[in-house]
Short mmCIF file of C-alpha atoms in Angstrom, two decimals:
data_model
loop_
_atom_site.label_atom_id
_atom_site.label_comp_id
_atom_site.label_asym_id
_atom_site.label_seq_id
_atom_site.Cartn_x
_atom_site.Cartn_y
_atom_site.Cartn_z
CA MET A 1 -10.67 22.81 -53.12
CA GLN A 2 -13.19 23.92 -55.74
CA LYS A 3 -16.92 23.59 -55.14
CA ILE A 4 -18.61 21.06 -57.37
CA LYS A 5 -21.61 22.46 -59.11
CA PHE A 6 -24.07 19.88 -60.33
CA GLY A 7 -26.40 20.51 -63.19
CA LYS A 8 -30.14 21.14 -62.79
CA LYS A 9 -30.87 17.54 -63.94
CA SER A 10 -28.57 15.79 -61.56
CA GLY A 11 -29.81 17.75 -58.47
CA VAL A 12 -31.67 15.02 -56.75
CA LEU A 13 -35.42 14.98 -57.43
CA SER A 14 -37.65 15.71 -54.46
CA PRO A 15 -39.86 12.78 -53.29
CA LEU A 16 -42.95 14.18 -55.00
CA GLU A 17 -41.09 15.02 -58.22
CA ASN A 18 -39.84 11.42 -58.14
CA ASP A 19 -43.41 10.13 -57.83
CA ILE A 20 -44.62 12.42 -60.65
CA MET A 21 -41.78 11.02 -62.87
CA ARG A 22 -42.66 7.45 -62.06
CA VAL A 23 -46.24 8.13 -63.11
CA LEU A 24 -45.10 9.75 -66.34
CA TRP A 25 -42.67 6.94 -67.19
CA LYS A 26 -45.41 4.36 -66.53
CA SER A 27 -48.27 6.06 -68.29
CA GLY A 28 -46.75 8.46 -70.89
CA ASP A 29 -48.50 11.64 -72.02
CA MET A 30 -50.70 13.07 -69.31
CA ARG A 31 -52.49 16.23 -68.26
CA VAL A 32 -51.91 17.82 -64.79
CA ARG A 33 -55.21 16.50 -63.55
CA GLU A 34 -54.45 12.98 -64.72
CA VAL A 35 -51.09 12.98 -63.00
CA GLN A 36 -52.71 14.19 -59.83
CA LYS A 37 -55.30 11.43 -60.02
CA LYS A 38 -52.59 8.67 -60.60
CA LEU A 39 -50.53 9.97 -57.68
CA GLY A 40 -53.42 8.78 -55.51
CA LYS A 41 -52.41 11.03 -52.61
CA ASN A 42 -54.12 14.21 -51.45
CA VAL A 43 -51.63 16.32 -53.42
CA PRO A 44 -53.15 19.70 -54.37
CA LEU A 45 -53.54 20.24 -58.10
CA THR A 46 -51.60 23.45 -57.89
CA SER A 47 -48.60 21.57 -56.29
CA VAL A 48 -48.58 19.02 -59.16
CA ALA A 49 -48.78 21.82 -61.75
CA VAL A 50 -45.89 23.71 -60.06
CA LEU A 51 -43.70 20.67 -59.90
CA LEU A 52 -44.45 19.70 -63.47
CA ASP A 53 -43.45 23.23 -64.63
CA ARG A 54 -40.24 22.91 -62.51
CA LEU A 55 -39.50 19.53 -64.16
CA HIS A 56 -40.16 21.20 -67.61
CA CYS A 57 -37.68 24.04 -66.75
CA LYS A 58 -35.10 21.36 -65.88
CA LYS A 59 -35.83 19.74 -69.27
CA ILE A 60 -36.75 16.48 -67.56
CA VAL A 61 -40.25 16.60 -69.07
CA SER A 62 -41.52 18.19 -72.28
CA ARG A 63 -44.92 19.59 -72.79
CA LYS A 64 -47.27 20.62 -75.69
CA VAL A 65 -50.46 22.52 -75.62
CA SER A 66 -53.51 20.53 -76.56
CA THR A 67 -56.89 22.05 -77.38
CA GLY A 68 -59.98 20.22 -76.35
CA GLN A 69 -63.66 20.96 -75.46
CA GLY A 70 -62.67 22.00 -71.89
CA GLY A 71 -60.09 24.55 -73.10
CA ASN A 72 -56.42 24.42 -73.54
CA HIS A 73 -54.18 22.12 -71.53
CA TYR A 74 -50.59 21.14 -71.27
CA ILE A 75 -49.76 17.47 -72.14
CA TYR A 76 -46.64 16.47 -70.25
CA SER A 77 -44.40 13.63 -71.27
CA PRO A 78 -40.89 12.44 -70.00
CA SER A 79 -38.08 13.72 -72.15
CA LEU A 80 -36.01 10.63 -71.49
CA THR A 81 -36.86 7.04 -70.68
CA GLN A 82 -36.23 6.17 -67.02
CA GLU A 83 -33.09 4.11 -67.96
CA ASN A 84 -31.63 7.03 -70.04
CA PHE A 85 -32.48 9.61 -67.34
CA GLN A 86 -30.63 7.60 -64.67
CA LYS A 87 -27.69 7.12 -67.07
CA SER A 88 -27.49 10.84 -67.82
CA ILE A 89 -27.37 11.75 -64.09
CA VAL A 90 -24.62 9.19 -63.45
CA GLU A 91 -22.72 10.48 -66.42
CA GLU A 92 -23.06 14.07 -65.42
CA THR A 93 -22.06 13.33 -61.74
CA VAL A 94 -18.98 11.26 -62.82
CA ASP A 95 -17.89 13.96 -65.27
CA LYS A 96 -18.12 16.63 -62.59
CA LEU A 97 -16.25 14.48 -60.10
CA ILE A 98 -13.47 13.86 -62.68
CA ASP A 99 -13.28 17.58 -63.45
CA ALA A 100 -12.99 18.47 -59.80
CA PHE A 101 -10.59 15.70 -58.56
CA GLY A 102 -8.88 14.56 -61.65
CA PRO A 103 -6.57 11.45 -61.42
CA ALA A 104 -7.67 10.77 -57.78
CA ALA A 105 -11.27 10.32 -58.97
CA VAL A 106 -10.29 8.16 -61.87
CA SER A 107 -8.05 5.88 -59.77
CA TYR A 108 -10.96 5.57 -57.16
CA PHE A 109 -13.45 4.58 -59.83
CA ASP A 110 -10.88 2.06 -61.28
CA GLU A 111 -10.31 0.56 -57.75
CA ARG A 112 -14.12 0.38 -57.24
CA PHE A 113 -14.76 -1.35 -60.57
CA ARG A 114 -11.97 -3.90 -59.88
CA THR A 115 -13.50 -4.72 -56.43
CA LYS A 116 -16.84 -5.13 -57.93
CA LYS A 117 -15.53 -7.47 -60.68
CA ARG A 118 -14.01 -9.74 -58.11
CA MET B 1 -41.62 75.79 -89.53
CA VAL B 2 -39.16 77.10 -92.13
CA VAL B 3 -37.20 74.21 -93.72
CA ASN B 4 -34.07 75.01 -95.67
CA PHE B 5 -32.56 71.96 -97.23
CA SER B 6 -30.03 73.96 -99.12
CA SER B 7 -27.66 74.58 -96.11
CA PRO B 8 -26.27 71.40 -94.62
CA THR B 9 -23.89 73.12 -92.20
CA CYS B 10 -26.47 74.16 -89.53
CA PHE B 11 -26.44 70.78 -87.85
CA ALA B 12 -22.76 71.28 -86.87
CA GLU B 13 -23.68 74.43 -84.86
CA SER B 14 -25.80 72.50 -82.46
CA THR B 15 -25.72 73.65 -78.79
CA ILE B 16 -27.57 70.65 -77.31
CA ALA B 17 -24.52 69.60 -75.33
CA SER B 18 -23.99 73.17 -73.88
CA PRO B 19 -24.10 73.76 -70.09
CA ASP B 20 -27.40 75.71 -70.58
CA MET B 21 -28.94 72.60 -72.09
CA PHE B 22 -27.77 70.41 -69.27
CA LEU B 23 -29.49 72.77 -66.89
CA ILE B 24 -32.71 72.36 -68.89
CA TYR B 25 -32.33 68.59 -68.71
CA ALA B 26 -31.73 68.84 -64.93
CA LEU B 27 -34.90 70.93 -64.77
CA PHE B 28 -36.94 68.19 -66.52
CA LEU B 29 -35.59 65.57 -64.16
CA SER B 30 -36.55 67.74 -61.19
CA LEU B 31 -40.10 68.15 -62.62
CA ALA B 32 -40.19 64.36 -63.10
CA PHE B 33 -39.23 63.95 -59.44
CA ILE B 34 -41.90 66.50 -58.30
CA SER B 35 -44.52 64.63 -60.31
CA VAL B 36 -43.67 61.36 -58.55
CA ILE B 37 -44.24 63.00 -55.21
CA ALA B 38 -47.60 64.21 -56.55
CA ILE B 39 -48.37 60.58 -57.69
CA ARG B 40 -47.67 59.36 -54.18
CA LYS B 41 -50.07 61.93 -52.73
CA THR B 42 -52.88 61.46 -55.20
CA SER B 43 -55.48 58.73 -54.55
CA MET B 44 -57.94 59.50 -57.45
CA SER B 45 -57.26 56.96 -60.15
CA LYS B 46 -57.86 59.32 -63.12
CA ALA B 47 -55.65 62.07 -61.70
CA ARG B 48 -52.96 59.52 -60.99
CA ILE B 49 -53.02 58.23 -64.49
CA GLY B 50 -52.55 61.81 -65.74
CA LEU B 51 -49.66 62.34 -63.38
CA ILE B 52 -48.05 59.14 -64.43
CA TYR B 53 -47.97 60.22 -68.05
CA LEU B 54 -46.79 63.66 -67.16
CA HIS B 55 -43.96 62.15 -65.12
CA LEU B 56 -42.96 59.85 -67.94
CA ALA B 57 -43.18 62.78 -70.41
CA PHE B 58 -40.79 64.91 -68.14
CA LEU B 59 -38.51 61.84 -67.82
CA PHE B 60 -38.28 61.29 -71.55
CA MET B 61 -38.17 64.99 -72.31
CA PRO B 62 -34.35 65.18 -72.59
CA LEU B 63 -34.46 62.39 -75.10
CA ALA B 64 -37.34 63.95 -77.01
CA PHE B 65 -35.49 67.27 -76.86
CA LEU B 66 -32.31 65.84 -78.30
CA SER B 67 -34.02 63.95 -81.00
CA THR B 68 -36.24 66.84 -82.00
CA ASN B 69 -33.21 69.24 -81.99
CA THR B 70 -31.24 66.66 -84.08
CA ALA B 71 -34.26 66.48 -86.55
CA CYS B 72 -34.55 70.28 -86.68
CA GLY B 73 -30.78 70.49 -87.30
CA LEU B 74 -30.90 67.90 -90.07
CA MET B 75 -33.64 69.83 -91.78
CA CYS B 76 -31.95 73.18 -91.05
CA SER B 77 -35.28 74.30 -89.62
CA SER B 78 -35.87 77.36 -87.50
CA CYS B 79 -36.66 75.21 -84.42
CA HIS B 80 -32.91 74.11 -84.33
CA ASN B 81 -31.42 75.41 -81.08
CA ASN B 82 -34.61 77.41 -80.49
CA MET B 83 -35.72 76.61 -76.92
CA PRO B 84 -39.36 77.72 -77.06
CA LEU B 85 -39.96 75.92 -80.39
CA LEU B 86 -38.14 72.77 -79.29
CA PHE B 87 -40.27 72.68 -76.09
CA LEU B 88 -43.43 73.06 -78.08
CA TYR B 89 -42.51 70.17 -80.41
CA SER B 90 -40.90 67.90 -77.73
CA LEU B 91 -43.73 67.98 -75.16
CA PRO B 92 -46.41 66.31 -77.50
CA ILE B 93 -43.78 63.88 -78.81
CA ALA B 94 -42.89 62.77 -75.24
CA VAL B 95 -46.56 62.53 -74.15
CA LEU B 96 -47.62 60.72 -77.42
CA GLY B 97 -44.57 58.45 -77.09
CA ALA B 98 -45.55 57.35 -73.56
CA ALA B 99 -49.24 56.98 -74.44
CA PHE B 100 -48.47 55.01 -77.66
CA PHE B 101 -46.31 52.64 -75.73
CA GLY B 102 -48.95 52.06 -73.07
CA PHE B 103 -52.06 51.74 -75.28
CA VAL B 104 -50.58 50.27 -78.43
CA GLY B 105 -47.14 48.90 -77.73
CA ILE B 106 -47.80 46.72 -74.67
CA PRO B 107 -51.23 45.22 -75.94
CA ALA B 108 -49.59 44.56 -79.34
CA PHE B 109 -46.69 42.83 -77.69
CA TYR B 110 -48.98 40.49 -75.78
CA ALA B 111 -51.23 40.00 -78.82
CA MET B 112 -48.09 38.83 -80.77
CA SER B 113 -46.91 36.46 -78.01
CA SER B 114 -50.32 34.69 -77.73
CA LYS B 115 -52.90 32.96 -79.84
CA ARG B 116 -56.58 33.17 -80.12
CA ILE B 117 -58.66 30.77 -77.93
CA LYS B 118 -61.04 28.85 -80.07
CA THR B 119 -62.77 27.00 -77.27
CA ARG B 120 -66.49 27.56 -77.91
CA TRP B 121 -67.84 27.83 -74.34
CA ILE B 122 -65.27 30.55 -73.50
CA ASN B 123 -66.02 32.57 -76.61
CA ASP B 124 -69.80 32.18 -76.04
CA PHE B 125 -69.58 33.18 -72.37
CA VAL B 126 -67.54 36.20 -73.12
CA LYS B 127 -69.73 37.24 -76.00
CA LYS B 128 -72.90 36.89 -73.95
CA HIS B 129 -71.66 38.82 -70.99
CA SER B 130 -69.86 41.60 -72.96
CA GLU B 131 -73.10 42.24 -74.89
CA LEU B 132 -74.99 42.48 -71.58
CA MET B 133 -72.37 44.94 -70.25
CA SER B 134 -72.43 46.86 -73.61
CA ILE B 135 -68.63 46.45 -74.09
CA LYS B 136 -66.62 45.14 -77.13
CA VAL B 137 -64.16 42.36 -76.52
CA ARG B 138 -62.26 41.49 -79.58
CA ASP B 139 -61.07 38.16 -78.51
CA VAL B 140 -59.81 35.89 -75.72
CA ARG B 141 -56.19 34.94 -76.12
CA LEU B 142 -53.94 32.17 -74.83
CA LEU B 143 -50.54 32.68 -73.32
CA ASN B 144 -48.10 29.82 -73.19
CA LYS B 145 -47.43 29.91 -69.44
CA ALA B 146 -47.85 27.21 -66.76
CA SER B 147 -48.85 29.55 -63.90
CA PRO B 148 -52.49 30.73 -63.90
CA VAL B 149 -52.45 34.20 -65.22
CA ALA B 150 -55.39 36.41 -66.42
CA PHE B 151 -55.39 39.96 -67.48
CA SER B 152 -57.13 42.31 -69.88
CA PHE B 153 -56.60 45.45 -71.95
CA ARG B 154 -58.95 48.19 -72.82
CA SER B 155 -57.31 49.63 -75.92
CA LEU B 156 -57.85 49.69 -79.66
CA ARG B 157 -58.14 45.97 -79.47
CA SER B 158 -59.71 45.15 -76.06
CA GLY B 159 -59.08 41.58 -75.18
CA ILE B 160 -58.75 39.12 -72.35
CA PHE B 161 -55.53 36.95 -71.92
CA LEU B 162 -55.51 33.66 -70.13
CA SER B 163 -52.65 31.27 -69.56
CA VAL B 164 -52.62 27.58 -70.28
CA GLY B 165 -51.95 27.09 -66.57
CA MET B 166 -55.44 28.51 -65.87
CA PHE B 167 -57.13 25.67 -67.66
CA ASP B 168 -54.78 23.14 -65.93
CA VAL B 169 -55.70 24.07 -62.36
CA LEU B 170 -59.04 25.97 -62.45
CA ASN B 171 -62.39 24.31 -63.08
CA LYS B 172 -65.03 25.68 -65.47
CA LYS B 173 -66.88 27.78 -62.81
CA GLU B 174 -63.66 29.29 -61.50
CA ILE B 175 -62.56 30.19 -65.14
CA GLU B 176 -65.97 31.88 -65.62
CA ALA B 177 -65.46 33.81 -62.46
CA VAL B 178 -62.02 35.04 -63.69
CA LEU B 179 -63.58 35.97 -67.02
CA LEU B 180 -66.36 38.01 -65.27
CA HIS B 181 -63.69 39.70 -63.23
CA GLU B 182 -61.79 40.65 -66.38
CA LEU B 183 -64.90 41.84 -68.17
CA ALA B 184 -65.50 44.13 -65.14
CA HIS B 185 -61.88 45.51 -65.58
CA ILE B 186 -62.59 46.18 -69.27
CA LYS B 187 -65.91 47.90 -68.51
CA ARG B 188 -64.26 50.15 -65.90
CA MET B 189 -61.18 50.75 -68.08
CA SER B 190 -58.97 49.52 -65.20
CA SER B 191 -56.27 48.43 -67.53
CA VAL B 192 -55.54 52.02 -68.37
CA GLY B 193 -54.52 52.62 -64.74
CA LYS B 194 -52.70 49.30 -64.58
CA VAL B 195 -50.69 49.83 -67.67
CA SER B 196 -49.75 53.23 -66.46
CA GLN B 197 -48.56 51.81 -63.19
CA LYS B 198 -46.60 49.19 -65.14
CA LEU B 199 -45.04 51.94 -67.33
CA MET B 200 -43.74 53.47 -64.07
CA LEU B 201 -41.35 50.51 -64.02
CA PHE B 202 -39.38 52.39 -66.63
CA SER B 203 -38.91 55.17 -64.22
CA PRO B 204 -36.01 55.32 -61.81
CA PHE B 205 -38.39 56.82 -59.29
CA TYR B 206 -40.76 53.84 -59.41
CA LYS B 207 -40.13 52.77 -55.66
CA ILE B 208 -40.97 56.32 -54.47
CA ALA B 209 -44.33 56.29 -56.27
CA SER B 210 -45.73 53.48 -53.97
CA PHE B 211 -48.51 51.57 -55.66
CA GLY B 212 -50.75 49.60 -53.26
CA HIS B 213 -53.35 46.91 -53.93
CA SER B 214 -55.98 48.63 -56.22
CA ARG B 215 -59.56 49.02 -55.24
CA GLU B 216 -60.21 47.97 -58.85
CA GLU B 217 -59.42 44.37 -57.96
CA GLU B 218 -62.06 44.39 -55.23
CA ILE B 219 -64.71 45.98 -57.48
CA ALA B 220 -64.06 43.39 -60.28
CA ASP B 221 -64.32 40.58 -57.70
CA GLU B 222 -67.55 42.04 -56.45
CA PHE B 223 -68.89 41.99 -59.90
CA ALA B 224 -68.03 38.33 -60.50
CA ILE B 225 -69.62 37.45 -57.12
CA GLN B 226 -72.79 39.27 -58.03
CA ALA B 227 -73.01 37.69 -61.50
CA GLN B 228 -72.39 34.13 -60.17
CA GLY B 229 -74.51 34.60 -57.05
CA THR B 230 -71.60 33.11 -54.95
CA SER B 231 -68.16 34.17 -53.85
CA MET B 232 -66.93 30.53 -53.81
CA HIS B 233 -65.54 30.36 -57.36
CA ILE B 234 -63.64 33.63 -57.43
CA LYS B 235 -62.19 32.86 -53.91
CA ASN B 236 -61.07 29.39 -55.01
CA ALA B 237 -59.52 30.91 -58.19
CA ARG B 238 -57.64 33.45 -56.13
CA LYS B 239 -56.37 30.72 -53.84
CA LYS B 240 -55.06 28.80 -56.84
CA PHE B 241 -53.44 32.02 -58.35
CA ASP B 242 -51.73 32.57 -55.03
CA ALA B 243 -50.41 28.98 -54.81
CA PHE B 244 -47.99 29.59 -57.75
#
């Protein structure tokens, strides 16, 4: 049986990445320091910066450089709304399962939907 | 050099692929290997830089030889297939090529992939300290990178490069410590040695050359500590650099 390779996005977010995303979905555009403040835990600034960069590489957040009096900073914002992000993960996962298992996966989903409807 | 454009046939008589020439190319590669051994055994930075360029020149010599011979052949010049003349023309080409790449090519590449920092306190800080140190720093440039990165070049356009990530994770005093560290590098021309070491990456013998942590870094740190009167800021900056 072939190994299923899930995309970068659908790889489950780590607990801290999840917390960061919740902050961004709630508050919108933010700097690294602002995200760290909102997290309200003793998370080092460098860890937040590393995770935001990782989320940017996965295209889950977007960023732009802003120039202010203090220097140049990244402003991070979520690429998708929370609802669309969840939807895209489900879509990607279901697609991969159908690709890997074909009719077996389709009939299983069909069965699950019917059970749920009842 | 005698150039005769009237006879286009001389290029066809090239002997650059002859067994004799391959022996010469093998000789250059052997010299490149010997120079790497010399780099390994030399601790003096200036001598090391010279050896690195000599090594690269030997390494690129077959290429310079081939292109010089081709050019001589195309021009039907007397240097075509003439070993002593070819050597005479190729050596400066190879050395200049390596030096141009290091002093102009690499700084120009970074200058093109960055933009000028317009933040006033940074430019004022660099201006003030570069004047005190009697050095010329053309500008401070910004790299679009999330990890904290800082480096400098002492070249035709001396400059300091900082990444956006530096501003995201370092505070003002820590950034100033990094700027002082980079100014010390420019003053001491450390980048010449550093670029030379980086150039060695193009050599297949890079791993044999063994480059350790440079004393230059410690000296630049000491300068920043002396200027700020505390080691706290440069140490904190280093910790944040290492966290990425």
